One Martini backbone bead per residue (centre of mass of N, CA, C, O) as a GRO file, in nm:
protein
  424
    1UNK     BB    1  -1.188  -0.624  -0.198
    2UNK     BB    2  -1.142  -0.766   0.075
    3UNK     BB    3  -0.830  -0.718   0.063
    4UNK     BB    4  -0.795  -0.390  -0.037
    5UNK     BB    5  -0.684  -0.444  -0.348
    6UNK     BB    6  -0.588  -0.349  -0.665
    7UNK     BB    7  -0.422  -0.497  -0.919
    8UNK     BB    8  -0.105  -0.449  -1.119
    9UNK     BB    9   0.085  -0.630  -1.388
   10UNK     BB   10   0.115  -0.402  -1.656
   11UNK     BB   11   0.341  -0.193  -1.615
   12UNK     BB   12   0.471   0.048  -1.855
   13UNK     BB   13   0.781   0.029  -1.712
   14UNK     BB   14   1.106   0.081  -1.656
   15UNK     BB   15   1.307  -0.019  -1.408
   16UNK     BB   16   1.559   0.143  -1.474
   17UNK     BB   17   1.424   0.429  -1.480
   18UNK     BB   18   1.300   0.418  -1.201
   19UNK     BB   19   1.562   0.378  -1.035
   20UNK     BB   20   1.728   0.608  -1.154
   21UNK     BB   21   1.534   0.837  -1.076
   22UNK     BB   22   1.531   0.784  -0.772
   23UNK     BB   23   1.835   0.812  -0.713
   24UNK     BB   24   1.868   1.094  -0.831
   25UNK     BB   25   1.670   1.238  -0.642
   26UNK     BB   26   1.810   1.167  -0.375
   27UNK     BB   27   2.100   1.272  -0.433
   28UNK     BB   28   2.035   1.561  -0.518
   29UNK     BB   29   1.885   1.642  -0.259
   30UNK     BB   30   2.116   1.582  -0.065
   31UNK     BB   31   2.329   1.772  -0.188
   32UNK     BB   32   2.165   2.034  -0.184
   33UNK     BB   33   2.116   2.041   0.120
   34UNK     BB   34   2.417   2.034   0.211
   35UNK     BB   35   2.487   2.314   0.058
   36UNK     BB   36   2.202   2.508   0.121
   37UNK     BB   37   2.126   2.368   0.421
   38UNK     BB   38   2.238   2.489   0.745
   39UNK     BB   39   1.952   2.560   0.868
   40UNK     BB   40   1.677   2.567   1.040
   41UNK     BB   41   1.322   2.618   0.903
   42UNK     BB   42   1.143   2.471   1.104
   43UNK     BB   43   0.860   2.564   1.350
   44UNK     BB   44   0.620   2.408   1.371
   45UNK     BB   45   0.360   2.528   1.592
   46UNK     BB   46   0.468   2.846   1.523
   47UNK     BB   47   0.329   2.841   1.248
   48UNK     BB   48   0.146   3.047   1.028
   49UNK     BB   49  -0.147   3.165   0.865
   50UNK     BB   50  -0.407   3.318   0.957
   51UNK     BB   51  -0.726   3.287   0.958
   52UNK     BB   52  -1.010   3.404   0.955
   53UNK     BB   53  -1.215   3.456   1.217
   54UNK     BB   54  -1.474   3.340   1.086
   55UNK     BB   55  -1.360   3.061   1.026
   56UNK     BB   56  -1.291   2.982   1.318
   57UNK     BB   57  -1.574   3.020   1.433
   58UNK     BB   58  -1.703   2.795   1.264
   59UNK     BB   59  -1.510   2.558   1.335
   60UNK     BB   60  -1.562   2.606   1.668
   61UNK     BB   61  -1.847   2.559   1.667
   62UNK     BB   62  -2.080   2.368   1.823
   63UNK     BB   63  -2.250   2.308   1.572
   64UNK     BB   64  -2.029   2.188   1.394
   65UNK     BB   65  -1.937   1.962   1.588
   66UNK     BB   66  -2.210   1.826   1.623
   67UNK     BB   67  -2.260   1.759   1.324
   68UNK     BB   68  -2.012   1.571   1.294
   69UNK     BB   69  -2.090   1.370   1.514
   70UNK     BB   70  -2.360   1.289   1.390
   71UNK     BB   71  -2.245   1.188   1.123
   72UNK     BB   72  -2.065   0.962   1.241
   73UNK     BB   73  -2.294   0.809   1.388
   74UNK     BB   74  -2.477   0.760   1.142
   75UNK     BB   75  -2.271   0.599   0.976
   76UNK     BB   76  -2.235   0.371   1.183
   77UNK     BB   77  -2.535   0.280   1.185
   78UNK     BB   78  -2.549   0.212   0.887
   79UNK     BB   79  -2.336  -0.011   0.889
   80UNK     BB   80  -2.462  -0.185   1.112
   81UNK     BB   81  -2.732  -0.245   0.966
   82UNK     BB   82  -2.594  -0.399   0.727
   83UNK     BB   83  -2.462  -0.618   0.907
   84UNK     BB   84  -2.735  -0.726   1.033
   85UNK     BB   85  -2.944  -0.711   0.749
   86UNK     BB   86  -2.769  -0.771   0.526
   87UNK     BB   87  -2.606  -0.911   0.289
   88UNK     BB   88  -2.351  -1.175   0.241
   89UNK     BB   89  -2.239  -0.948   0.008
   90UNK     BB   90  -2.019  -0.723  -0.127
   91UNK     BB   91  -2.194  -0.663  -0.394
   92UNK     BB   92  -2.460  -0.570  -0.185
   93UNK     BB   93  -2.277  -0.460   0.054
   94UNK     BB   94  -2.143  -0.156   0.193
   95UNK     BB   95  -1.975  -0.220   0.451
   96UNK     BB   96  -1.693  -0.315   0.353
   97UNK     BB   97  -1.636  -0.054   0.190
   98UNK     BB   98  -1.659   0.143   0.431
   99UNK     BB   99  -1.417   0.022   0.590
  100UNK     BB  100  -1.180  -0.039   0.360
  101UNK     BB  101  -1.224   0.248   0.205
  102UNK     BB  102  -1.360   0.502   0.336
  103UNK     BB  103  -1.194   0.478   0.596
  104UNK     BB  104  -0.899   0.377   0.552
  105UNK     BB  105  -0.849   0.548   0.282
  106UNK     BB  106  -1.020   0.817   0.323
  107UNK     BB  107  -0.840   0.939   0.559
  108UNK     BB  108  -0.616   1.052   0.390
  109UNK     BB  109  -0.748   1.295   0.235
  110UNK     BB  110  -0.900   1.413   0.478
  111UNK     BB  111  -0.643   1.477   0.654
  112UNK     BB  112  -0.491   1.651   0.442
  113UNK     BB  113  -0.726   1.872   0.411
  114UNK     BB  114  -0.861   1.889   0.736
  115UNK     BB  115  -0.720   1.710   0.921
  116UNK     BB  116  -0.825   1.555   1.219
  117UNK     BB  117  -1.122   1.425   1.141
  118UNK     BB  118  -1.176   1.176   1.342
  119UNK     BB  119  -1.212   1.336   1.607
  120UNK     BB  120  -1.519   1.421   1.522
  121UNK     BB  121  -1.632   1.145   1.383
  122UNK     BB  122  -1.601   0.964   1.616
  123UNK     BB  123  -1.840   0.754   1.751
  124UNK     BB  124  -1.707   0.672   2.025
  125UNK     BB  125  -1.666   0.952   2.139
  126UNK     BB  126  -1.967   1.026   2.130
  127UNK     BB  127  -2.070   0.789   2.304
  128UNK     BB  128  -1.905   0.859   2.554
  129UNK     BB  129  -2.041   1.132   2.607
  130UNK     BB  130  -2.329   1.025   2.641
  131UNK     BB  131  -2.266   0.831   2.878
  132UNK     BB  132  -2.145   1.047   3.067
  133UNK     BB  133  -2.418   1.213   3.096
  134UNK     BB  134  -2.595   0.967   3.225
  135UNK     BB  135  -2.390   0.983   3.452
  136UNK     BB  136  -2.246   1.055   3.722
  137UNK     BB  137  -2.027   1.272   3.827
  138UNK     BB  138  -1.670   1.185   3.838
  139UNK     BB  139  -1.366   1.169   3.931
  140UNK     BB  140  -1.048   1.092   3.823
  141UNK     BB  141  -0.822   0.910   3.938
  142UNK     BB  142  -0.485   0.923   3.919
  143UNK     BB  143  -0.449   0.607   3.860
  144UNK     BB  144  -0.635   0.651   3.581
  145UNK     BB  145  -0.428   0.770   3.428
  146UNK     BB  146  -0.256   0.791   3.148
  147UNK     BB  147   0.028   0.659   3.067
  148UNK     BB  148   0.294   0.806   2.907
  149UNK     BB  149   0.454   0.541   2.817
  150UNK     BB  150   0.249   0.445   2.600
  151UNK     BB  151   0.136   0.631   2.399
  152UNK     BB  152   0.110   0.472   2.070
  153UNK     BB  153   0.086   0.165   2.125
  154UNK     BB  154  -0.220   0.108   2.107
  155UNK     BB  155  -0.241   0.202   1.811
  156UNK     BB  156  -0.044   0.000   1.689
  157UNK     BB  157  -0.205  -0.250   1.773
  158UNK     BB  158  -0.469  -0.171   1.629
  159UNK     BB  159  -0.351  -0.155   1.341
  160UNK     BB  160  -0.260  -0.445   1.331
  161UNK     BB  161  -0.542  -0.567   1.367
  162UNK     BB  162  -0.665  -0.448   1.109
  163UNK     BB  163  -0.460  -0.565   0.903
  164UNK     BB  164  -0.523  -0.853   0.977
  165UNK     BB  165  -0.817  -0.848   0.894
  166UNK     BB  166  -0.766  -0.765   0.591
  167UNK     BB  167  -0.499  -0.972   0.514
  168UNK     BB  168  -0.555  -1.258   0.691
  169UNK     BB  169  -0.826  -1.321   0.724
  170UNK     BB  170  -1.033  -1.543   0.568
  171UNK     BB  171  -1.318  -1.335   0.593
  172UNK     BB  172  -1.331  -0.996   0.592
  173UNK     BB  173  -1.635  -0.943   0.439
  174UNK     BB  174  -1.800  -1.061   0.645
  175UNK     BB  175  -2.038  -1.010   0.871
  176UNK     BB  176  -1.924  -1.168   1.111
  177UNK     BB  177  -1.639  -1.055   1.117
  178UNK     BB  178  -1.715  -0.752   1.143
  179UNK     BB  179  -1.889  -0.771   1.398
  180UNK     BB  180  -1.673  -0.881   1.585
  181UNK     BB  181  -1.461  -0.662   1.542
  182UNK     BB  182  -1.640  -0.415   1.625
  183UNK     BB  183  -1.715  -0.516   1.906
  184UNK     BB  184  -1.429  -0.529   2.019
  185UNK     BB  185  -1.345  -0.240   1.959
  186UNK     BB  186  -1.573  -0.093   2.117
  187UNK     BB  187  -1.530  -0.223   2.395
  188UNK     BB  188  -1.237  -0.140   2.441
  189UNK     BB  189  -1.262   0.167   2.398
  190UNK     BB  190  -1.490   0.226   2.606
  191UNK     BB  191  -1.354   0.099   2.852
  192UNK     BB  192  -1.091   0.278   2.851
  193UNK     BB  193  -1.241   0.551   2.854
  194UNK     BB  194  -1.379   0.501   3.131
  195UNK     BB  195  -1.100   0.488   3.283
  196UNK     BB  196  -0.922   0.745   3.131
  197UNK     BB  197  -1.090   0.893   2.937
  198UNK     BB  198  -1.106   1.083   2.646
  199UNK     BB  199  -0.790   1.080   2.595
  200UNK     BB  200  -0.766   0.792   2.482
  201UNK     BB  201  -0.831   0.838   2.175
  202UNK     BB  202  -0.568   0.995   2.097
  203UNK     BB  203  -0.385   0.729   2.174
  204UNK     BB  204  -0.574   0.442   2.125
  205UNK     BB  205  -0.704   0.511   1.863
  206UNK     BB  206  -0.615   0.410   1.556
  207UNK     BB  207  -0.771   0.615   1.366
  208UNK     BB  208  -0.694   0.874   1.516
  209UNK     BB  209  -0.387   0.844   1.496
  210UNK     BB  210  -0.376   0.816   1.190
  211UNK     BB  211  -0.505   1.092   1.123
  212UNK     BB  212  -0.309   1.273   1.286
  213UNK     BB  213  -0.048   1.199   1.136
  214UNK     BB  214  -0.141   1.283   0.850
  215UNK     BB  215  -0.213   1.586   0.943
  216UNK     BB  216   0.085   1.689   0.962
  217UNK     BB  217   0.064   1.729   0.624
  218UNK     BB  218  -0.120   1.967   0.651
  219UNK     BB  219  -0.210   2.300   0.562
  220UNK     BB  220  -0.405   2.252   0.802
  221UNK     BB  221  -0.383   2.419   1.128
  222UNK     BB  222  -0.230   2.460   1.455
  223UNK     BB  223  -0.120   2.647   1.678
  224UNK     BB  224  -0.007   2.678   2.008
  225UNK     BB  225  -0.261   2.901   2.043
  226UNK     BB  226  -0.513   2.773   1.851
  227UNK     BB  227  -0.475   2.878   1.573
  228UNK     BB  228  -0.594   2.888   1.258
  229UNK     BB  229  -0.389   2.764   0.982
  230UNK     BB  230  -0.168   2.825   0.724
  231UNK     BB  231   0.085   2.589   0.608
  232UNK     BB  232   0.365   2.436   0.596
  233UNK     BB  233   0.380   2.100   0.610
  234UNK     BB  234   0.664   2.082   0.747
  235UNK     BB  235   0.581   2.211   1.014
  236UNK     BB  236   0.381   1.993   1.104
  237UNK     BB  237   0.585   1.760   1.092
  238UNK     BB  238   0.787   1.884   1.302
  239UNK     BB  239   0.547   1.868   1.539
  240UNK     BB  240   0.585   1.583   1.600
  241UNK     BB  241   0.558   1.391   1.855
  242UNK     BB  242   0.789   1.222   2.075
  243UNK     BB  243   0.654   0.923   2.110
  244UNK     BB  244   0.572   0.645   2.225
  245UNK     BB  245   0.512   0.441   1.934
  246UNK     BB  246   0.572   0.592   1.669
  247UNK     BB  247   0.744   0.389   1.517
  248UNK     BB  248   0.541   0.155   1.525
  249UNK     BB  249   0.312   0.293   1.370
  250UNK     BB  250   0.466   0.352   1.104
  251UNK     BB  251   0.561   0.054   1.057
  252UNK     BB  252   0.281  -0.059   1.016
  253UNK     BB  253   0.213   0.103   0.765
  254UNK     BB  254   0.454   0.011   0.592
  255UNK     BB  255   0.444  -0.303   0.629
  256UNK     BB  256   0.148  -0.355   0.540
  257UNK     BB  257   0.176  -0.234   0.255
  258UNK     BB  258   0.399  -0.423   0.164
  259UNK     BB  259   0.243  -0.687   0.206
  260UNK     BB  260   0.007  -0.617   0.015
  261UNK     BB  261   0.194  -0.634  -0.232
  262UNK     BB  262   0.348  -0.925  -0.210
  263UNK     BB  263   0.083  -1.105  -0.161
  264UNK     BB  264   0.000  -1.073  -0.486
  265UNK     BB  265   0.208  -1.255  -0.575
  266UNK     BB  266   0.261  -1.559  -0.713
  267UNK     BB  267   0.484  -1.661  -0.523
  268UNK     BB  268   0.327  -1.616  -0.257
  269UNK     BB  269   0.076  -1.776  -0.321
  270UNK     BB  270   0.222  -2.048  -0.365
  271UNK     BB  271   0.344  -2.059  -0.081
  272UNK     BB  272   0.079  -2.063   0.077
  273UNK     BB  273  -0.060  -2.307  -0.067
  274UNK     BB  274   0.207  -2.506   0.007
  275UNK     BB  275   0.196  -2.463   0.300
  276UNK     BB  276   0.177  -2.632   0.605
  277UNK     BB  277   0.048  -2.394   0.774
  278UNK     BB  278  -0.118  -2.224   0.597
  279UNK     BB  279  -0.259  -1.934   0.514
  280UNK     BB  280  -0.297  -1.774   0.782
  281UNK     BB  281  -0.021  -1.821   0.927
  282UNK     BB  282   0.154  -1.724   0.688
  283UNK     BB  283   0.032  -1.439   0.670
  284UNK     BB  284   0.098  -1.351   0.959
  285UNK     BB  285   0.406  -1.381   0.927
  286UNK     BB  286   0.433  -1.185   0.690
  287UNK     BB  287   0.328  -0.932   0.830
  288UNK     BB  288   0.519  -0.936   1.076
  289UNK     BB  289   0.785  -0.945   0.910
  290UNK     BB  290   0.750  -0.677   0.760
  291UNK     BB  291   0.737  -0.493   1.008
  292UNK     BB  292   1.003  -0.585   1.137
  293UNK     BB  293   1.191  -0.502   0.907
  294UNK     BB  294   1.129  -0.201   0.907
  295UNK     BB  295   1.210  -0.157   1.207
  296UNK     BB  296   1.500  -0.268   1.197
  297UNK     BB  297   1.613  -0.068   0.992
  298UNK     BB  298   1.559   0.184   1.161
  299UNK     BB  299   1.722   0.104   1.413
  300UNK     BB  300   1.992   0.083   1.265
  301UNK     BB  301   1.994   0.376   1.174
  302UNK     BB  302   1.989   0.505   1.457
  303UNK     BB  303   2.255   0.374   1.551
  304UNK     BB  304   2.435   0.493   1.326
  305UNK     BB  305   2.379   0.790   1.386
  306UNK     BB  306   2.492   0.785   1.674
  307UNK     BB  307   2.780   0.691   1.590
  308UNK     BB  308   2.846   0.937   1.398
  309UNK     BB  309   2.708   1.200   1.580
  310UNK     BB  310   2.607   1.103   1.845
  311UNK     BB  311   2.419   1.163   2.096
  312UNK     BB  312   2.068   1.133   2.181
  313UNK     BB  313   1.787   1.182   2.353
  314UNK     BB  314   1.601   1.043   2.095
  315UNK     BB  315   1.700   0.819   1.870
  316UNK     BB  316   1.424   0.694   1.757
  317UNK     BB  317   1.233   0.974   1.737
  318UNK     BB  318   1.390   1.207   1.592
  319UNK     BB  319   1.322   1.069   1.277
  320UNK     BB  320   1.024   0.957   1.250
  321UNK     BB  321   0.880   1.184   1.082
  322UNK     BB  322   1.027   1.101   0.802
  323UNK     BB  323   0.825   0.848   0.751
  324UNK     BB  324   0.550   0.976   0.673
  325UNK     BB  325   0.594   1.045   0.367
  326UNK     BB  326   0.645   0.751   0.292
  327UNK     BB  327   0.374   0.637   0.377
  328UNK     BB  328   0.210   0.825   0.194
  329UNK     BB  329   0.329   0.725  -0.073
  330UNK     BB  330   0.241   0.430  -0.045
  331UNK     BB  331  -0.063   0.479  -0.012
  332UNK     BB  332  -0.103   0.620  -0.282
  333UNK     BB  333   0.011   0.398  -0.471
  334UNK     BB  334  -0.171   0.155  -0.358
  335UNK     BB  335  -0.486   0.314  -0.325
  336UNK     BB  336  -0.592   0.495  -0.551
  337UNK     BB  337  -0.754   0.307  -0.739
  338UNK     BB  338  -0.938   0.189  -0.526
  339UNK     BB  339  -1.076   0.451  -0.426
  340UNK     BB  340  -1.198   0.554  -0.692
  341UNK     BB  341  -1.366   0.294  -0.758
  342UNK     BB  342  -1.489   0.183  -0.472
  343UNK     BB  343  -1.628   0.432  -0.354
  344UNK     BB  344  -1.848   0.468  -0.569
  345UNK     BB  345  -1.959   0.181  -0.545
  346UNK     BB  346  -2.045   0.199  -0.247
  347UNK     BB  347  -2.244   0.435  -0.277
  348UNK     BB  348  -2.434   0.292  -0.477
  349UNK     BB  349  -2.509   0.055  -0.293
  350UNK     BB  350  -2.621   0.237  -0.061
  351UNK     BB  351  -2.862   0.336  -0.262
  352UNK     BB  352  -2.970   0.017  -0.370
  353UNK     BB  353  -2.786  -0.125  -0.551
  354UNK     BB  354  -2.711  -0.411  -0.755
  355UNK     BB  355  -2.441  -0.529  -0.885
  356UNK     BB  356  -2.203  -0.329  -0.921
  357UNK     BB  357  -1.982  -0.238  -1.129
  358UNK     BB  358  -1.673  -0.168  -1.180
  359UNK     BB  359  -1.512   0.087  -1.251
  360UNK     BB  360  -1.306   0.241  -1.430
  361UNK     BB  361  -1.008   0.324  -1.437
  362UNK     BB  362  -0.861   0.641  -1.395
  363UNK     BB  363  -0.614   0.499  -1.540
  364UNK     BB  364  -0.384   0.402  -1.723
  365UNK     BB  365  -0.113   0.208  -1.690
  366UNK     BB  366   0.086   0.444  -1.737
  367UNK     BB  367  -0.035   0.647  -1.534
  368UNK     BB  368  -0.018   0.462  -1.286
  369UNK     BB  369   0.285   0.418  -1.287
  370UNK     BB  370   0.367   0.714  -1.258
  371UNK     BB  371   0.219   0.769  -0.994
  372UNK     BB  372   0.359   0.557  -0.817
  373UNK     BB  373   0.653   0.648  -0.853
  374UNK     BB  374   0.615   0.942  -0.766
  375UNK     BB  375   0.505   0.884  -0.482
  376UNK     BB  376   0.749   0.730  -0.370
  377UNK     BB  377   0.974   0.937  -0.434
  378UNK     BB  378   0.849   1.184  -0.296
  379UNK     BB  379   0.838   1.067  -0.011
  380UNK     BB  380   1.151   1.039   0.014
  381UNK     BB  381   1.232   1.331  -0.036
  382UNK     BB  382   1.070   1.448   0.201
  383UNK     BB  383   1.224   1.283   0.410
  384UNK     BB  384   1.499   1.413   0.358
  385UNK     BB  385   1.421   1.701   0.431
  386UNK     BB  386   1.322   1.653   0.725
  387UNK     BB  387   1.589   1.522   0.822
  388UNK     BB  388   1.782   1.756   0.763
  389UNK     BB  389   1.656   1.971   0.945
  390UNK     BB  390   1.698   1.804   1.207
  391UNK     BB  391   2.006   1.770   1.184
  392UNK     BB  392   2.092   2.081   1.190
  393UNK     BB  393   1.970   2.107   1.483
  394UNK     BB  394   2.127   1.866   1.646
  395UNK     BB  395   2.394   1.915   1.489
  396UNK     BB  396   2.681   1.991   1.403
  397UNK     BB  397   2.799   2.097   1.104
  398UNK     BB  398   3.023   1.869   1.073
  399UNK     BB  399   2.778   1.628   1.132
  400UNK     BB  400   2.509   1.663   0.973
  401UNK     BB  401   2.566   1.508   0.705
  402UNK     BB  402   2.687   1.243   0.816
  403UNK     BB  403   2.424   1.173   0.990
  404UNK     BB  404   2.250   1.110   0.708
  405UNK     BB  405   2.359   0.850   0.576
  406UNK     BB  406   2.180   0.636   0.710
  407UNK     BB  407   1.915   0.761   0.604
  408UNK     BB  408   1.978   0.737   0.305
  409UNK     BB  409   2.007   0.432   0.306
  410UNK     BB  410   1.719   0.380   0.398
  411UNK     BB  411   1.574   0.518   0.162
  412UNK     BB  412   1.692   0.336  -0.056
  413UNK     BB  413   1.581   0.072   0.052
  414UNK     BB  414   1.282   0.151   0.043
  415UNK     BB  415   1.279   0.216  -0.259
  416UNK     BB  416   1.348  -0.061  -0.365
  417UNK     BB  417   1.108  -0.203  -0.235
  418UNK     BB  418   0.874  -0.033  -0.349
  419UNK     BB  419   0.940  -0.063  -0.657
  420UNK     BB  420   0.943  -0.372  -0.665
  421UNK     BB  421   0.643  -0.407  -0.594
  422UNK     BB  422   0.529  -0.242  -0.836
  423UNK     BB  423   0.715  -0.398  -1.077
  424UNK     BB  424   0.629  -0.712  -1.024
   0.00000   0.00000   0.00000
């Protein structure tokens, strides 16, 4: 559990049929889009069916927002109290499960269903507001405004730090490790928010940026006029801002999930155990190498797209939004079983029970295999759809399909890697 994932080594599914089905889905969707989808259909944050005024009034009410902030702060204090005074045993202390399961994995379904949920639940944002009210009001000098060139880079660095804590650090579930990590995280976030203002959290808080990116694929969103709407998730995905650091943030999500998969294989474990570097340095290099490989492949794809179809205003970020469905597919395939089993176990331990056995898996090995393959392949197909719509918007008709060939190659490469990790 401290590693953050339950492994499954006996998935009863033929690799041949898995790969054949994945390639068929990608090629058929690519050909169908090229023949039938000639103009852009996604309208970003200009789309959506407005929800009833009463629903928006309740969602935007100060009472609702205050209640959510209090809930987030109370949950953080609950976890902190267990880290300070609870037993140093993950089987009896709910704090590790709250951090690695309820927060890290639970933000995925919460953001997909409710939008950027962590923006209101974030206890550090609430604490910053409370501290700001206690001191005299003073304007923020212009030199202290957050530089726009930073974009999501602070969030990418923060997400890398968290995945290092979960997957590389020697004892990620110990009270001491988590207390030190949370103290550093809170100090850095509150200090930078004091310097740059509350807008820092939207750009620099890794969990808030993580939740906001996943919420781009939520059917619940806001139009550019602030109206709460139900929308086609592709419209929200299309509205993803092309910010510096966007590619890095998504590549951290993809690369860390991939490393979490292959680091559990016997060959990698034997390599780490026999490596003269030692477990922690070798694991750190493996995590960094996995993220670097994912980013390098995407950068090569962006360069090839520019070579085939001509220059783009933002060649790296123009198609970065199409990686989000792929990341979501990997997260679903990799963490579904963990979330269903360990979240309930964490809640039971938080209620005062000791040594709660892990619940039975939600699916048998065959059902789990099918879910994982479908999640990975669906994520890539959705990525192909979002990339195609952006391509026919940016390129002339004669080059729109040809410009997607590098992206299709990238999707196939990621698919091979993702399915290989699942079926290994």
